[in-house]
Short mmCIF file of C-alpha atoms (C1' of nucleotides) in Angstrom, two decimals:
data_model
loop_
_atom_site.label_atom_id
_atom_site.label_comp_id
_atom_site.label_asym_id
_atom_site.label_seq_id
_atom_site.Cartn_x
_atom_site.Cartn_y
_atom_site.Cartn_z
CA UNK S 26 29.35 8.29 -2.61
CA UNK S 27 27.43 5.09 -3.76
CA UNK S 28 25.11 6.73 -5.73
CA UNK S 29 26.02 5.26 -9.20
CA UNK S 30 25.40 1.27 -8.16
CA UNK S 31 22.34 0.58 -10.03
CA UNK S 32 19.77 -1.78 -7.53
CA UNK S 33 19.79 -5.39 -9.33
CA UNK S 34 16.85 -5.59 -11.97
CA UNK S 35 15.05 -8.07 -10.22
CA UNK S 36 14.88 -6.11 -7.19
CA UNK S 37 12.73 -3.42 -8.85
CA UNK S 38 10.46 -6.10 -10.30
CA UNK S 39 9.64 -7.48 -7.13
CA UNK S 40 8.90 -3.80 -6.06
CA UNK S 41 6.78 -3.21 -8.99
CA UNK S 42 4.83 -6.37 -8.10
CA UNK S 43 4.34 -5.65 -4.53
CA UNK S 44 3.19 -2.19 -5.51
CA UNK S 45 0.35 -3.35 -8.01
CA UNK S 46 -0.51 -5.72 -5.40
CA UNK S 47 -1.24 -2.54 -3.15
CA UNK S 48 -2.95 -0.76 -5.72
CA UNK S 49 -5.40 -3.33 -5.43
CA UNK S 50 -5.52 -3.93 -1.57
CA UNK S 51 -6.51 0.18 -1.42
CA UNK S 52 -9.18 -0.22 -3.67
CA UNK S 53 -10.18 -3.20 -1.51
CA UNK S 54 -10.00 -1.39 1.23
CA UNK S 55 -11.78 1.77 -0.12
CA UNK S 56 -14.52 -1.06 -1.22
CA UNK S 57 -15.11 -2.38 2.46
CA UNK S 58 -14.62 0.92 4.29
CA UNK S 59 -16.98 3.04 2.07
CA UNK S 60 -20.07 0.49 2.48
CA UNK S 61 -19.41 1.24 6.03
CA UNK S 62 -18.78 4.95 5.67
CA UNK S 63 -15.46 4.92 6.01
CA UNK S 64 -12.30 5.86 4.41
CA UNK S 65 -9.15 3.87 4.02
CA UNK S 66 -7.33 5.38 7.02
CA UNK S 67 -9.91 4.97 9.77
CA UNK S 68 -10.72 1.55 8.28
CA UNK S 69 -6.98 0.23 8.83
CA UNK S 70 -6.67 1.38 12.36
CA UNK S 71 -10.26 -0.20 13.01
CA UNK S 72 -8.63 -3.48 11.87
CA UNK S 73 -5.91 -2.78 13.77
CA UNK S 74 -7.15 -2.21 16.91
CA UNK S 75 -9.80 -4.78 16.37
CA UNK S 76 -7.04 -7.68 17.02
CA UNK S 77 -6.11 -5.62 20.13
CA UNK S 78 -8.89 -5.55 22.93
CA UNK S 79 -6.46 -4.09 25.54
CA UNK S 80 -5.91 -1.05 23.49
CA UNK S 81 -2.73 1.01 21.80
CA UNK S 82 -0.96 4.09 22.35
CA UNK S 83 -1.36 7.17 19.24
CA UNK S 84 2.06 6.88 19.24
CA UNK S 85 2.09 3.15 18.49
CA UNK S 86 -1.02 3.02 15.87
CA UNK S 87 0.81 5.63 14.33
CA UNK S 88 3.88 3.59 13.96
CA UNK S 89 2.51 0.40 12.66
CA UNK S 90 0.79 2.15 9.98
CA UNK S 91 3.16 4.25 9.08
CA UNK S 92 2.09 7.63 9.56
CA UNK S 93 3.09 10.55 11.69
CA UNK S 94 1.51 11.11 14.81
CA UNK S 95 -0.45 14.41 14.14
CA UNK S 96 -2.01 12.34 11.43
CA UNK S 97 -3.16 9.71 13.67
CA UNK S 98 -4.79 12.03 15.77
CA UNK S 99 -6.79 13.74 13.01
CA UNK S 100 -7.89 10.11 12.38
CA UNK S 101 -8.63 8.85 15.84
CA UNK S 102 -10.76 12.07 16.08
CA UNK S 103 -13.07 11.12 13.04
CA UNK S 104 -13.55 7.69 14.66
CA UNK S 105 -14.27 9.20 17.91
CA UNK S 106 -16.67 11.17 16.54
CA UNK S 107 -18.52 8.41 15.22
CA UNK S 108 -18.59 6.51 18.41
CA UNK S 109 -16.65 4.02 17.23
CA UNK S 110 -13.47 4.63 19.07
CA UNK S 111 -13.10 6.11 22.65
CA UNK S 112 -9.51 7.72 24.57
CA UNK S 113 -9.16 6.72 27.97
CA UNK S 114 -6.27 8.64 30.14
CA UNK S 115 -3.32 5.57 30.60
CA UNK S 116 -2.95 5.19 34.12
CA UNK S 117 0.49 4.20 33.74
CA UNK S 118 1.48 7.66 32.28
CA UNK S 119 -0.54 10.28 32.85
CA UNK S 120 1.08 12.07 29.53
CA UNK S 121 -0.40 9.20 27.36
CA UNK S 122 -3.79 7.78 26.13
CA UNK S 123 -4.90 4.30 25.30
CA UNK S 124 -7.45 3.70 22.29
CA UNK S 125 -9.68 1.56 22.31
CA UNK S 126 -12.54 0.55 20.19
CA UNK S 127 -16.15 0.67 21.00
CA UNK S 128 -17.88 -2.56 20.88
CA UNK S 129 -19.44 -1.10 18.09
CA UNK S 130 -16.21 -0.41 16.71
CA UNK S 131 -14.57 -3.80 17.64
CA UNK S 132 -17.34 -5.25 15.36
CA UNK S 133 -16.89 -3.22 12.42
CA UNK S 134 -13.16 -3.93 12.87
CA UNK S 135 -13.11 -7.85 12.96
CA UNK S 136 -15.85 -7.38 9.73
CA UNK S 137 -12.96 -4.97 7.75
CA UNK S 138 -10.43 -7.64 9.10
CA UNK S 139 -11.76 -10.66 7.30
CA UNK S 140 -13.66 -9.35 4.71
CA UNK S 141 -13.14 -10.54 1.18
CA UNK S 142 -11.07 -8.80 -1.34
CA UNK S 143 -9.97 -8.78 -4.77
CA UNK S 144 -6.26 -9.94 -3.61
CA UNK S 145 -7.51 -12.93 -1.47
CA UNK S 146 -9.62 -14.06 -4.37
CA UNK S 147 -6.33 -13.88 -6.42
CA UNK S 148 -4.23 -15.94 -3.84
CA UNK S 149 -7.09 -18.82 -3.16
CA UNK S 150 -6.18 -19.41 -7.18
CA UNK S 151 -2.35 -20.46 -6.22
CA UNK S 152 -1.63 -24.17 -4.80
CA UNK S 153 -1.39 -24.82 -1.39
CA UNK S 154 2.91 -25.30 -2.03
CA UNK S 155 2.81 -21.69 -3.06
CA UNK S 156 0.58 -20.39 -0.37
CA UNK S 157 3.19 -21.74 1.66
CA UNK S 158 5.88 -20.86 -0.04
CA UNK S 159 4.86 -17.17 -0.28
CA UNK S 160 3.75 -17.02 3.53
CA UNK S 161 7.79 -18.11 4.35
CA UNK S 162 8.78 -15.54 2.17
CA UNK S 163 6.72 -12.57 3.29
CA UNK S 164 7.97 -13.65 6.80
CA UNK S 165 11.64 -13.23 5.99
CA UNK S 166 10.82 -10.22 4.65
CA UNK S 167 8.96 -8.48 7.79
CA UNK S 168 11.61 -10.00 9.54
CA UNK S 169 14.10 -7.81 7.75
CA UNK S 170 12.10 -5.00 7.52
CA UNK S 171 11.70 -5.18 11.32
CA UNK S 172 14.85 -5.35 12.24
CA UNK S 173 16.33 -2.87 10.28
CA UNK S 174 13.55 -0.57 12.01
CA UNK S 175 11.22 -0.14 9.23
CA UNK S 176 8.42 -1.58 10.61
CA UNK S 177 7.59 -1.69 14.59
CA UNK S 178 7.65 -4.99 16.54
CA UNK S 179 5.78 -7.48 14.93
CA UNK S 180 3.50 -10.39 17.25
CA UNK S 181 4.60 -13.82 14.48
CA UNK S 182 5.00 -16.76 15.64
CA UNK S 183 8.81 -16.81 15.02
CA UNK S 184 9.87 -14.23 17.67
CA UNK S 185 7.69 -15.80 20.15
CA UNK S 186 7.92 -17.58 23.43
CA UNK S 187 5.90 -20.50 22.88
CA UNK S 188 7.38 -21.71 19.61
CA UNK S 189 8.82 -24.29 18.91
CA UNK S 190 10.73 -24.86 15.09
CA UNK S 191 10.88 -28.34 13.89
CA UNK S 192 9.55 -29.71 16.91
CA UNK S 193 7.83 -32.15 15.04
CA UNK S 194 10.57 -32.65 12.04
CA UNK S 195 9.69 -34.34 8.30
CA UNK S 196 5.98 -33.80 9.17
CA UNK S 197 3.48 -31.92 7.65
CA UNK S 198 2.95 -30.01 10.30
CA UNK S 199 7.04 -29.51 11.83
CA UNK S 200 6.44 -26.87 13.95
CA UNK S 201 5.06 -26.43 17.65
CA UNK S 202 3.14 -23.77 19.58
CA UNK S 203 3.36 -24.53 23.17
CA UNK S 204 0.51 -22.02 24.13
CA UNK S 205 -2.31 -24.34 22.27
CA UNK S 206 0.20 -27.09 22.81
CA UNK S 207 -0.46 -28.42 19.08
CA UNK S 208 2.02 -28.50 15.79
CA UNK S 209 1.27 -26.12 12.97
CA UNK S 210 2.40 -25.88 9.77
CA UNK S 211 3.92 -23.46 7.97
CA UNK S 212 0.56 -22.32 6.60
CA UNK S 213 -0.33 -21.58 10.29
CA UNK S 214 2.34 -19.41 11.24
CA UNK S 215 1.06 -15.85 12.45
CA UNK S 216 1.89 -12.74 11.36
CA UNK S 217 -0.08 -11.40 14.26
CA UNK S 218 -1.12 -13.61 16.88
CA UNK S 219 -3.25 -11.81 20.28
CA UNK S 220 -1.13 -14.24 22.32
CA UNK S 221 2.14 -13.80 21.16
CA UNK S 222 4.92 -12.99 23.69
CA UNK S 223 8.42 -12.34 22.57
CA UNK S 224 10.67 -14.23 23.49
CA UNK S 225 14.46 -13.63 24.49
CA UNK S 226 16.84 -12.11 21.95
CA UNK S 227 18.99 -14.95 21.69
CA UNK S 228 16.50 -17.54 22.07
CA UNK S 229 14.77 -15.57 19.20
CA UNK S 230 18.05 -15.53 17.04
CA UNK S 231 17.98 -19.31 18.04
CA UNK S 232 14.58 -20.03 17.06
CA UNK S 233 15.18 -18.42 13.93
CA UNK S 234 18.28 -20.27 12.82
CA UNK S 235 16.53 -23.81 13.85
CA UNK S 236 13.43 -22.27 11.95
CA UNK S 237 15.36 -21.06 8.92
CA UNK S 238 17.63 -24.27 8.22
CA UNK S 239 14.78 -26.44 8.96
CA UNK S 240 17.06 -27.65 11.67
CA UNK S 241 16.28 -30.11 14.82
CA UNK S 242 14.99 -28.05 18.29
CA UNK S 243 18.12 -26.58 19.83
CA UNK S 244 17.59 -28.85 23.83
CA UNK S 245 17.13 -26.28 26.41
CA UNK S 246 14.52 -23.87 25.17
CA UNK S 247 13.22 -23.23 28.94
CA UNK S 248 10.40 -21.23 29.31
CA UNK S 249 11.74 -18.63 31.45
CA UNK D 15 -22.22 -18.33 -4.07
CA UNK D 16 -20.24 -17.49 -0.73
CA UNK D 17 -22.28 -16.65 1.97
CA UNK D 18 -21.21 -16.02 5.35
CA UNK D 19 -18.57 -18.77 4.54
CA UNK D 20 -15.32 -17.57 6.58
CA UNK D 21 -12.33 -17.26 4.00
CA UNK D 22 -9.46 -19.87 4.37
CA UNK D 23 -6.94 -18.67 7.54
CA UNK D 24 -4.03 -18.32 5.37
CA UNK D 25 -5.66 -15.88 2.49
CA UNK D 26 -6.05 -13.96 5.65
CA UNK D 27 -2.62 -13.94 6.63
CA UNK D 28 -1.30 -13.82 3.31
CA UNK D 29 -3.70 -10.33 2.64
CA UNK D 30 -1.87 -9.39 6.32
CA UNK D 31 1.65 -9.63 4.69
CA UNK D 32 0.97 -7.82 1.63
CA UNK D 33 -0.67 -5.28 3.92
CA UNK D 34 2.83 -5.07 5.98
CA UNK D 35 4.66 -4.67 3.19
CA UNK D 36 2.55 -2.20 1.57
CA UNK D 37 2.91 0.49 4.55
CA UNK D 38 6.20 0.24 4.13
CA UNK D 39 6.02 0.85 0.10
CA UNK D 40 4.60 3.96 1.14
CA UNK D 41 6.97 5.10 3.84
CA UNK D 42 9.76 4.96 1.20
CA UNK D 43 7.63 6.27 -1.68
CA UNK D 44 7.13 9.48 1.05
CA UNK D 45 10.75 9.57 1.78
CA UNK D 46 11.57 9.36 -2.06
CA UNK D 47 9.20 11.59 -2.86
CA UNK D 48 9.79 13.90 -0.05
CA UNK D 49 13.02 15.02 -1.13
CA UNK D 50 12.01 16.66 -4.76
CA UNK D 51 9.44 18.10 -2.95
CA UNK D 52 6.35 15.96 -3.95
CA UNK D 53 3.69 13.54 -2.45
CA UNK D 54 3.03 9.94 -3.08
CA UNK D 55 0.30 10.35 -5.49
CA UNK D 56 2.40 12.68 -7.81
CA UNK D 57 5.12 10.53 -7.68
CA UNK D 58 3.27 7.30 -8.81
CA UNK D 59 2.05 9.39 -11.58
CA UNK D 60 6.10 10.45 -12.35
CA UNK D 61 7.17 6.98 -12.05
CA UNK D 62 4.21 4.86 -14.06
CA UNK D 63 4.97 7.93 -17.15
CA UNK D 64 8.46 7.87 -16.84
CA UNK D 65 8.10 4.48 -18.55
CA UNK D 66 5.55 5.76 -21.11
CA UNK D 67 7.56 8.18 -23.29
CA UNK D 68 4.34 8.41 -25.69
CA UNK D 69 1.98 9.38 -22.78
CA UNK D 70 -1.16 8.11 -21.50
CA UNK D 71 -4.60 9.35 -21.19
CA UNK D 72 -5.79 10.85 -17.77
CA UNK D 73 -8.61 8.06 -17.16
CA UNK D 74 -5.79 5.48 -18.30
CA UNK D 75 -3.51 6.80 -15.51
CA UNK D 76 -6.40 6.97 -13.05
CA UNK D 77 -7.04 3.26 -13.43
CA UNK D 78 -3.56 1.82 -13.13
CA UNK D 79 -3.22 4.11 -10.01
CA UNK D 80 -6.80 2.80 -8.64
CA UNK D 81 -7.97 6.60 -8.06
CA UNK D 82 -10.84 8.16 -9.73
CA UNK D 83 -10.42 10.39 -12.63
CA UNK D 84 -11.36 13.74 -11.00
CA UNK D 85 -8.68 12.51 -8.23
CA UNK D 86 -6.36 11.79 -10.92
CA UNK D 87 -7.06 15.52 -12.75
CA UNK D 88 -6.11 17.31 -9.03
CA UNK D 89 -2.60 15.33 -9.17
CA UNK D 90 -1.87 15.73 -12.97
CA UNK D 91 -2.68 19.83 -12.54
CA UNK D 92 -0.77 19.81 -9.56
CA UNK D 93 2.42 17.77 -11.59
CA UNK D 94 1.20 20.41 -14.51
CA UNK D 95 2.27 23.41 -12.18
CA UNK D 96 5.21 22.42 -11.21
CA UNK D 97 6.16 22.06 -14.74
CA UNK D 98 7.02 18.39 -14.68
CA UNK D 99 4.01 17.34 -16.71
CA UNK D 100 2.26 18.58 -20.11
CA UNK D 101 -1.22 17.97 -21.08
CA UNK D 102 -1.62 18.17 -24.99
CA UNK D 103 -5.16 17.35 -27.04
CA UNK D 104 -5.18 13.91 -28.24
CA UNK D 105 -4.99 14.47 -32.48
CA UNK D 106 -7.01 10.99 -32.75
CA UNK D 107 -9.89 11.73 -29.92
CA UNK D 108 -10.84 15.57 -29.62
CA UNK D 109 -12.49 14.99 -26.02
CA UNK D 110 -9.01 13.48 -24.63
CA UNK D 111 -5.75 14.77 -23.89
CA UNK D 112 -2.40 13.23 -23.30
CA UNK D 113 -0.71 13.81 -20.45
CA UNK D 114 3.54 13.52 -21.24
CA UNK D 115 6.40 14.44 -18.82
CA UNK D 116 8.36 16.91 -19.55
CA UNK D 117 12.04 16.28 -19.89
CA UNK D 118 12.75 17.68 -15.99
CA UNK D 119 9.55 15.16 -15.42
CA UNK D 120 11.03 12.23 -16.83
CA UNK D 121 14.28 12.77 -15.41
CA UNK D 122 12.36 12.87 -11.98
CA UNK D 123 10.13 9.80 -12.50
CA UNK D 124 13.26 7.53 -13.45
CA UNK D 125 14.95 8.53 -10.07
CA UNK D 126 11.78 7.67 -8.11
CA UNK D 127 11.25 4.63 -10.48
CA UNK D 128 14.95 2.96 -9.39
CA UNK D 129 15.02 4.70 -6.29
CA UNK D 130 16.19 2.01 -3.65
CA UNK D 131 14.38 1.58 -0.33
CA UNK D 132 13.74 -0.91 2.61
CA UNK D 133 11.68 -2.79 0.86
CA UNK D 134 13.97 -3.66 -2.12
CA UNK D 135 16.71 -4.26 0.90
CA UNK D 136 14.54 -6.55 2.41
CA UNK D 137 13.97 -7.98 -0.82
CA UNK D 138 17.84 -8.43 -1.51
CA UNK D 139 18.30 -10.62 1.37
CA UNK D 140 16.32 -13.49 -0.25
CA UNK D 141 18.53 -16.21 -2.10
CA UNK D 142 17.99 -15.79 -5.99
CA UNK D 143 15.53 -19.25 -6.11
CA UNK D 144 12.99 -17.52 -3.64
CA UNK D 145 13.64 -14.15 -5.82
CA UNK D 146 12.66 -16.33 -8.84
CA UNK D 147 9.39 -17.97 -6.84
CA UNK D 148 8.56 -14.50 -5.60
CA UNK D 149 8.60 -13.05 -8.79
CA UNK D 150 6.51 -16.23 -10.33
CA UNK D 151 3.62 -15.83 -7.56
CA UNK D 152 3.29 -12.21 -8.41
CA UNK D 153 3.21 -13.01 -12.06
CA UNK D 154 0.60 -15.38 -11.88
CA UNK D 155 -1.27 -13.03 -8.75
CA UNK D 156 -1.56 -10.18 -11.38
CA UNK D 157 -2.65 -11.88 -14.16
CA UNK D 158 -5.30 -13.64 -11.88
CA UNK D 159 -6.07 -9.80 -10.66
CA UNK D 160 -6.01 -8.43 -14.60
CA UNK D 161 -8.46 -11.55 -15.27
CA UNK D 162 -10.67 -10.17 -12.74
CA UNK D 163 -10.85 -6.68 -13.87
CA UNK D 164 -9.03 -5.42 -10.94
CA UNK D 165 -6.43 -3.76 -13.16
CA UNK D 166 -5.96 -2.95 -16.30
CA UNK D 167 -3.84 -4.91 -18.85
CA UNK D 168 -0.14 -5.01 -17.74
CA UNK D 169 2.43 -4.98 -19.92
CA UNK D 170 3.86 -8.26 -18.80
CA UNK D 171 6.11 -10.66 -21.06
CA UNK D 172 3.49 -13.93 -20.59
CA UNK D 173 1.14 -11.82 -22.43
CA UNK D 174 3.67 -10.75 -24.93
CA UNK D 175 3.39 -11.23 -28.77
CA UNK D 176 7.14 -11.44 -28.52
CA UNK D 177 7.48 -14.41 -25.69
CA UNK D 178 8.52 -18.27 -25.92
CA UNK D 179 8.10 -19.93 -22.94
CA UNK D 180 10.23 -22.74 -22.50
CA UNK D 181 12.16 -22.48 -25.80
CA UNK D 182 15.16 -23.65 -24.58
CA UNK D 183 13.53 -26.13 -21.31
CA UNK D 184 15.79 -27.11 -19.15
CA UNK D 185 18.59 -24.48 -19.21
CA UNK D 186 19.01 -21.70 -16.74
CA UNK D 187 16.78 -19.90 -19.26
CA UNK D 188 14.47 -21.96 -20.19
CA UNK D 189 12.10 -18.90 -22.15
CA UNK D 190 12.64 -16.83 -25.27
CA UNK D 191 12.36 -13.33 -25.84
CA UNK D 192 12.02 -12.77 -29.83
CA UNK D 193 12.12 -8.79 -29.78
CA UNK D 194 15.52 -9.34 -28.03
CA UNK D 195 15.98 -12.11 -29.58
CA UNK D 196 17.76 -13.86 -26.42
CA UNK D 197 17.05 -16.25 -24.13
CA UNK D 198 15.20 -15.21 -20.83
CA UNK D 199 14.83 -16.41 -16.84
CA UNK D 200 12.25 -16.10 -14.55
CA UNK D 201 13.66 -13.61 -12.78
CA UNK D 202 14.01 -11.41 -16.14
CA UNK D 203 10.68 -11.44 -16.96
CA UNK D 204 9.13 -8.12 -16.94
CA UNK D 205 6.10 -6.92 -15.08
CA UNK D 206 5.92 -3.51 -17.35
CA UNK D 207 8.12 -4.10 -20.46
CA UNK D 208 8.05 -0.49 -22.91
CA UNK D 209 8.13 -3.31 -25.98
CA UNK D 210 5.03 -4.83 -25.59
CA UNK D 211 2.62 -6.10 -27.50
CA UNK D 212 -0.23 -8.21 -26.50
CA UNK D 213 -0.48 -11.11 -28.11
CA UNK D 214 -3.88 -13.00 -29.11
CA UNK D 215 -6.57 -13.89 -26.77
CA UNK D 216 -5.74 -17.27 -27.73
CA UNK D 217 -2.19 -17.34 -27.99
CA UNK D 218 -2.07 -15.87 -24.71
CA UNK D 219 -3.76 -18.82 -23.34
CA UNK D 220 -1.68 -21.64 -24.95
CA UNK D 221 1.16 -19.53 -23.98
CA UNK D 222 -0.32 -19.34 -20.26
CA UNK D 223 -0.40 -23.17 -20.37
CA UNK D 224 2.79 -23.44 -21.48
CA UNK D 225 4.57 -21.14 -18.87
CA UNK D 226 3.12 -22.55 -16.13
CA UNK D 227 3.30 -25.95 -16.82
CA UNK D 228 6.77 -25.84 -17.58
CA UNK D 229 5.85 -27.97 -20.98
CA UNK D 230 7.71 -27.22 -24.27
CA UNK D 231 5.59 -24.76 -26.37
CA UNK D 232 2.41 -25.68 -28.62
CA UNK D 233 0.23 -24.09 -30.66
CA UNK D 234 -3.38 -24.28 -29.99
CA UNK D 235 -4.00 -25.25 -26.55
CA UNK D 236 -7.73 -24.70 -24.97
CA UNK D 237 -7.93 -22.41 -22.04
CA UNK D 238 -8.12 -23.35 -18.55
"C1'" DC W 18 14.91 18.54 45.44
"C1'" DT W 19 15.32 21.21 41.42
"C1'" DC W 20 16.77 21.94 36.76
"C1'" DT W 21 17.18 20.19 32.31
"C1'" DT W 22 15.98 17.17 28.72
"C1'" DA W 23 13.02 13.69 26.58
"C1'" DT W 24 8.57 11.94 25.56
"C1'" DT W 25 3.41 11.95 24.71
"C1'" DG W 26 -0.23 13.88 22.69
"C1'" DT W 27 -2.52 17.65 20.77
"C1'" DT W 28 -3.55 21.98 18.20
"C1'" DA W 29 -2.51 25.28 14.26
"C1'" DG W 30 -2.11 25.99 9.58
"C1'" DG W 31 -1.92 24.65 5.01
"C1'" DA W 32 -1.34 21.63 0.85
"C1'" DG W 33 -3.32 18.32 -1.51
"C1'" DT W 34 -5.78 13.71 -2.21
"C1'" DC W 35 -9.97 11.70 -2.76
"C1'" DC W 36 -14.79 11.13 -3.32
"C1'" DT W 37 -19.60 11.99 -5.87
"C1'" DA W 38 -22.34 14.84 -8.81
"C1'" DA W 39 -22.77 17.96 -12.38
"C1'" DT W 40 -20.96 20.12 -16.71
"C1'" DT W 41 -18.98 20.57 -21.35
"C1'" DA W 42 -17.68 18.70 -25.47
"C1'" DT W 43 -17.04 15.09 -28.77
"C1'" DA W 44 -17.84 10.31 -30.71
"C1'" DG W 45 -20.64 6.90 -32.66
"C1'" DG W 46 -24.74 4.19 -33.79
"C1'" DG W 47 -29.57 3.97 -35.41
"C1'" DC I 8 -30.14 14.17 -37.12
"C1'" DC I 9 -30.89 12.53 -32.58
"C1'" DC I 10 -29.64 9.97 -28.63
"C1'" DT I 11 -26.65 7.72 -25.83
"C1'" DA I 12 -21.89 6.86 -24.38
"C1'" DT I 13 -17.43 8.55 -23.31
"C1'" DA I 14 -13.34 11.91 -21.93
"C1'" DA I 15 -12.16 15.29 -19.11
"C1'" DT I 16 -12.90 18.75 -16.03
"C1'" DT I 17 -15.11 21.74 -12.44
"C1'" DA I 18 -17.66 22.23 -7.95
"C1'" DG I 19 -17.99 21.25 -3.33
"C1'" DG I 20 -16.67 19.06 0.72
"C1'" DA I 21 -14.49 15.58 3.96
"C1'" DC I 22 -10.45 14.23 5.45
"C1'" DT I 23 -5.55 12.70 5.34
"C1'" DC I 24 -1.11 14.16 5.84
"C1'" DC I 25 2.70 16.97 6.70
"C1'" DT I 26 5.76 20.30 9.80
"C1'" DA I 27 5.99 23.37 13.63
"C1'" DA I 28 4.69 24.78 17.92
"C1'" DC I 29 2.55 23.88 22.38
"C1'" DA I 30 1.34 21.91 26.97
"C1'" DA I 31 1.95 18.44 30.28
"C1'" DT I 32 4.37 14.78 32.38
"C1'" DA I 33 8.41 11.75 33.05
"C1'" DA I 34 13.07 10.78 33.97
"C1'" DG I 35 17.63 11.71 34.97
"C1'" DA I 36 21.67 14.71 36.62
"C1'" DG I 37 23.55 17.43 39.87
#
DNA sequence: CTCTTATTGTTAGGAGTCCTAATTATAGGG
DNA sequence: CCCTATAATTAGGACTCCTAACAATAAGAG
């Protein structure tokens, strides 16, 4: 049994700080839901769905926000309810459903999705090195958390088709995305981008090694 | 003021990764939770008392858990049923009450406190340096937040009676800890340290300056 | 082609969070 | 002493969130 290694110190301080950090982003989010009549749970999939026009699966709203599927359905009820959300049969599967929001609903959505908060106030106050800097980090970190299955498949710019790491090396701006055929910086890199395609397994593991080391382009990234 | 000005992309995205990480905070804080037979909320509650041996008021506990004080009185009844939680009359305030865990309490909340999860595995795979910068964005991030009013005072060491920054600048440990009496890192400073004390208003500030510039420590330095 | 097994979504039932508004009691200043 | 502010709780209600059970479809094995 490893039940007696204690987790290093620093680990749980980290934790502590991410978890005052979400304090604040559910009051946030009780702030900008409530003007609109909402609670936190049907404001989060309204964001979520807002940056998907074609629609998700229960099952896969569920998922990404971490809650069971009965759940969701209690939730994607309320919205129906209040027009703002509407189930469609999936003609792919006549078992499932795809949810999509309202144009009403896509509205409210984008609004929730870029509306101010507390915590963006607090990181417009650190330099543009740190913004940076903390971007990279929370990368690596979804990174890890996705592939050790905590979190569902993720649409960033590092596990997709049309990037392209230190295309554009010792610049300010290193990296490339080949769909808008223009470099970005690190400060551009999606965490969810609408026109992200994932890319090959090994080309991602590629990608993320060139990415990582701040290594030259690997030659022969062909777009399949 | 800000009207209809868009926020900067990147406060966006950074809000997005906090966001990702904080679902997953709460999938392990279920799944830690879940197995002594409790919910999130209770938990937070064991975990913030377990490191407040003297207790804390209701409302107090309500605002560092961002919940309203009726929400908070549901939780701390349920916590009082299950006999993990005592509510005695405050001897200095005969409206308030202090809510202590009991000893099978604060036994629980310690588990749930160090309890590992994906997040702090996540967390592990980042080299100590970006450990360190994590921790120093948070740092500043709350105290930015605690500025605001967005939570309540933290019991951090850069607002600490007892802390030298940069005592000893240019070592490995460049700040001091004078209720330890022993030289500190960045990645030992506390977020929530039981010895406490704030300092001065104005102390705090030249101390402030100090820590983040990285200069050797003054006395009586302006603010900001 | 049929039988089994897996998957998708929902309902059923219940515990408990979470809100606002109202209530009780005490504290503290003019 | 009165009047306002504060601490905590109760009242009432909406809704999240869970597990378990259910119905319907899909997918594979024989």
């Amino acid at each position: 049994m490893d039940h007696a290694a204690e987790p290093d110190p620093v680990l749980i301080r980290l934790r502590e700080g991410f978890e005052r950090v979400a304090l604040v982003l559910r009051a946030d989010l009780w702030a900008a839901a409530g003007g609109a009549g909402l609670n936190p749970a049907q404001a989060q999939v309204l964001a979520l769905l807002a940056a998907r026009p074609a629609g998700l699966r229960p099952k896969a709203i569920a998922a990404h926000l971490a809650v069971s599927a009965p759940s969701m359905a209690d939730t994607l009820s309320a919205l129906e309810r209040k027009q703002l959300l509407q189930r469609t049969p999936d003609p792919a599967d006549a078992r499932a459903v795809i949810a999509r929001l309202t144009e009403e609903g896509g509205a409210l959505g984008r609004t929730l999705a870029s509306a101010t908060s507390h915590v963006m106030a607090a990181l417009a106050r650190l330099s543009a090195d740190e913004q940076a800097d903390l971007l990279l980090t929370q990368i690596k970190l979804i990174r890890t958390l996705q592939r050790a299955g905590a979190i569902p498949l993720q649409r960033m710019c590092v596990s997709c088709r049309h990037f392209r790491p230190n295309a554009h090396a010792g610049e300010a701006q290193p990296h490339h995305c080949a769909f808008v055929n223009a470099p970005i910086g690190t400060r551009d890199l999606r965490l969810d981008c609408g026109e992200h395609e994932a890319a090959d397994p090994e080309v991602q593991a590629a990608t993320w090694t060139s990415f990582a080391d701040g290594s030259p382009p690997l030659q022969a990234q062909a777009e399949t």
